[in-house]
Short mmCIF file of C-alpha atoms in Angstrom, two decimals:
data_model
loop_
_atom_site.label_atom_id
_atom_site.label_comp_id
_atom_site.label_asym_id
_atom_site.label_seq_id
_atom_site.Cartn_x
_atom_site.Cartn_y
_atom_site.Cartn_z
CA UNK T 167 81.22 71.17 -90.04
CA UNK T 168 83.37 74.16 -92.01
CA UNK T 169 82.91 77.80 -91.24
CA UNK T 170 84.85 79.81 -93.93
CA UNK T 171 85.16 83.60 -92.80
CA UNK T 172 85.93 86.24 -95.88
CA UNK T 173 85.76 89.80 -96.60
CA UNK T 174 88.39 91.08 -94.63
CA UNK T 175 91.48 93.43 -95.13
CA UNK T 176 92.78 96.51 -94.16
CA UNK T 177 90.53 99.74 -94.22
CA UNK T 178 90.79 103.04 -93.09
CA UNK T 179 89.75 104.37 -89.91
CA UNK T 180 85.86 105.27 -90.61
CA UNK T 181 85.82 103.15 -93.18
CA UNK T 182 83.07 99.83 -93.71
CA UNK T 183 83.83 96.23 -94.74
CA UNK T 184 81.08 92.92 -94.97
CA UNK T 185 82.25 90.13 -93.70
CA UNK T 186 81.30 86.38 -95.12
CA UNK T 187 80.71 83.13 -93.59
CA UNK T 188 80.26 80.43 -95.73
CA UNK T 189 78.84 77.29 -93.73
CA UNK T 190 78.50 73.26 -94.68
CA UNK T 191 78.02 70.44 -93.04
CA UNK T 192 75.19 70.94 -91.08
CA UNK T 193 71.52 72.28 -91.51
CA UNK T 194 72.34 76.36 -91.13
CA UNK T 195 68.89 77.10 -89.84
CA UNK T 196 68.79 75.02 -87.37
CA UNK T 197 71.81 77.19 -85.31
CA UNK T 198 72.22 79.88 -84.01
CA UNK T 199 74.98 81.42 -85.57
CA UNK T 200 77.90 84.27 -83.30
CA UNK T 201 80.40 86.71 -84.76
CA UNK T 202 83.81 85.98 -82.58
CA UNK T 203 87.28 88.35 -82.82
CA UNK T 204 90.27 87.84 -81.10
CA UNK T 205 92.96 90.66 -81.30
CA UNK T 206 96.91 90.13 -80.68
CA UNK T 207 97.13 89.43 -77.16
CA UNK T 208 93.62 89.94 -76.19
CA UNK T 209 91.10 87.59 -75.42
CA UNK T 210 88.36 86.17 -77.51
CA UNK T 211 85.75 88.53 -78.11
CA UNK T 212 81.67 87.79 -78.90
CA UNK T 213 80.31 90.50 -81.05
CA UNK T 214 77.13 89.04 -82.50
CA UNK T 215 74.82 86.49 -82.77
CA UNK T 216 71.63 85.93 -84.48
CA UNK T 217 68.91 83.08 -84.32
CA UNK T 218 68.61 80.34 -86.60
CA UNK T 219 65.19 81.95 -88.37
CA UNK T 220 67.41 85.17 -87.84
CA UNK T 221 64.32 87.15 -86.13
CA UNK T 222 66.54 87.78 -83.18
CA UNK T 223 70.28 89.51 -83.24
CA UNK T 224 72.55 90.75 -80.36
CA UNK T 225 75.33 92.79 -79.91
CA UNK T 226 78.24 93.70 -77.79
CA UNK T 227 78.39 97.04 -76.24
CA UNK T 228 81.46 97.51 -78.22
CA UNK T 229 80.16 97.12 -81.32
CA UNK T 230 76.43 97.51 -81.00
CA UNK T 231 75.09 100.27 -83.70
CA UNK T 232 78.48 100.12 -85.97
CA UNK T 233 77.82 96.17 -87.12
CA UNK T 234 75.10 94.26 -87.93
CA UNK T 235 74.12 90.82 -88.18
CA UNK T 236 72.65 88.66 -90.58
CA UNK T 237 71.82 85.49 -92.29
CA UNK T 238 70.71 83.95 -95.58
CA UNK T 239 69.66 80.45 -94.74
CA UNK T 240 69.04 79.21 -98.12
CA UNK T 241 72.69 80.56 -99.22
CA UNK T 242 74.14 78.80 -96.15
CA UNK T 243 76.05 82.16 -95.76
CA UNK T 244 75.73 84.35 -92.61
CA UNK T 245 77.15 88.17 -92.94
CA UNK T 246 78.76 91.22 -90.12
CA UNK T 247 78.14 94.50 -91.85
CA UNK T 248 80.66 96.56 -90.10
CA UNK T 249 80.59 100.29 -90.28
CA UNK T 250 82.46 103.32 -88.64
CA UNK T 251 85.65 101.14 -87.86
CA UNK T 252 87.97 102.03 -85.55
CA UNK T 253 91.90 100.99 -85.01
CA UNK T 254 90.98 98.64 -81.80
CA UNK T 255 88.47 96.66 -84.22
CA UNK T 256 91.53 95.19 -85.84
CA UNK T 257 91.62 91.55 -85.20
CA UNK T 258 90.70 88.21 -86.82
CA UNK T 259 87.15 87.56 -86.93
CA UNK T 260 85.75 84.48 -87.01
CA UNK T 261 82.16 82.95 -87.43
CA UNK T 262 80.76 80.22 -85.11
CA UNK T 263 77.64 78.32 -84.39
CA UNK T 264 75.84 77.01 -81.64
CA UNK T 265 76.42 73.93 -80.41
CA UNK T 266 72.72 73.12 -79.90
CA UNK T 267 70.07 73.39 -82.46
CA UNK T 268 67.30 75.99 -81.82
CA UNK T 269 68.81 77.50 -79.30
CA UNK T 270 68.79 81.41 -78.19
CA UNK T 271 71.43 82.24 -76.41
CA UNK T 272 72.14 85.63 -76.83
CA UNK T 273 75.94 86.25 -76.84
CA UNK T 274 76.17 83.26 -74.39
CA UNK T 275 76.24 79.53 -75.02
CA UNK T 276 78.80 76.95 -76.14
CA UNK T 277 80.25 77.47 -79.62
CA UNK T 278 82.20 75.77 -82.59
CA UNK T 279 84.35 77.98 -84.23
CA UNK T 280 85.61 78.10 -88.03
CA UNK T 281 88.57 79.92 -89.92
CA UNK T 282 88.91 83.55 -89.43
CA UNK T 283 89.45 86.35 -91.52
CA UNK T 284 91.70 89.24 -90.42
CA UNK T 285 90.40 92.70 -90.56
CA UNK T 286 93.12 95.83 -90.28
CA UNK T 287 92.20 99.40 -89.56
CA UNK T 288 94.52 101.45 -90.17
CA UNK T 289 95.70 104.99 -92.06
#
C-alpha cells in the first residue's frame, strides 16, 4: 500500500489550497478513505473521510464547511479542498484508508496512514 499526500505549502491566512493523495496498491474503491493532520506538539487529528463509492463524507467540527472531501476512484487519487485557512490549520496532513473494505465509519475506525504533506498558514 502507498499513500502519497501533495499540494501543500504555505498560504496566507484566508487563503485556499487542494490537497492530493495519490493511492496504489490496493483496489481504492473498495476503502474508505480519512484526511489525518497532526500539528507540532499536538495530537493526531481526523478531519475527513469519505466512502469508498464516495456518496458519504464527514467532517470535524473544526473544519466542517471550510474543506471538503472527495474522491476519483478511477484516478486512484482522493482530494481535501481546503478553504478560509486559518494559522492553527498549519500542520502536516496526511491521507489514510480504512483498514476494512466497505466499511463506513465515519471519522472512526482503524486506519493506515501514508506520507504527509505540510501545509503553512501564515502572513
Amino acid at each position: 500500500v502507498q499513500l502519497q499526500a501533495s499540494g501543500g505549502g504555505l498560504v496566507q491566512p484566508g487563503g485556499s489550497l487542494r490537497l492530493s493523495c495519490a493511492a496504489s496498491g490496493f483496489t481504492f474503491s473498495n476503502y474508505g478513505m480519512y484526511w489525518v493532520r497532526q500539528a507540532p506538539g499536538k495530537e493526531l487529528e481526523r478531519l475527513s473521510s469519505i466512502t469508498g463509492s464516495g456518496r458519504n463524507t464527514y467532517y470535524a467540527d473544526s473544519v466542517k464547511g471550510r474543506f471538503t472531501i472527495s474522491r476519483d476512484n478511477a484516478k486512484n487519487t482522493l482530494y481535501l479542498q481546503m478553504n478560509s485557512l486559518k494559522v492553527d490549520d498549519t500542520a502536516v496532513y496526511s491521507c489514510a484508508k480504512a483498514l476494512k473494505r466497505w466499511t463506513d465509519s465515519g471519522l472512526l475506525g482503524d486506519l493506515e496512514k501514508g506520507q504527509g504533506t505540510l501545509v503553512t498558514v501564515s502572513s
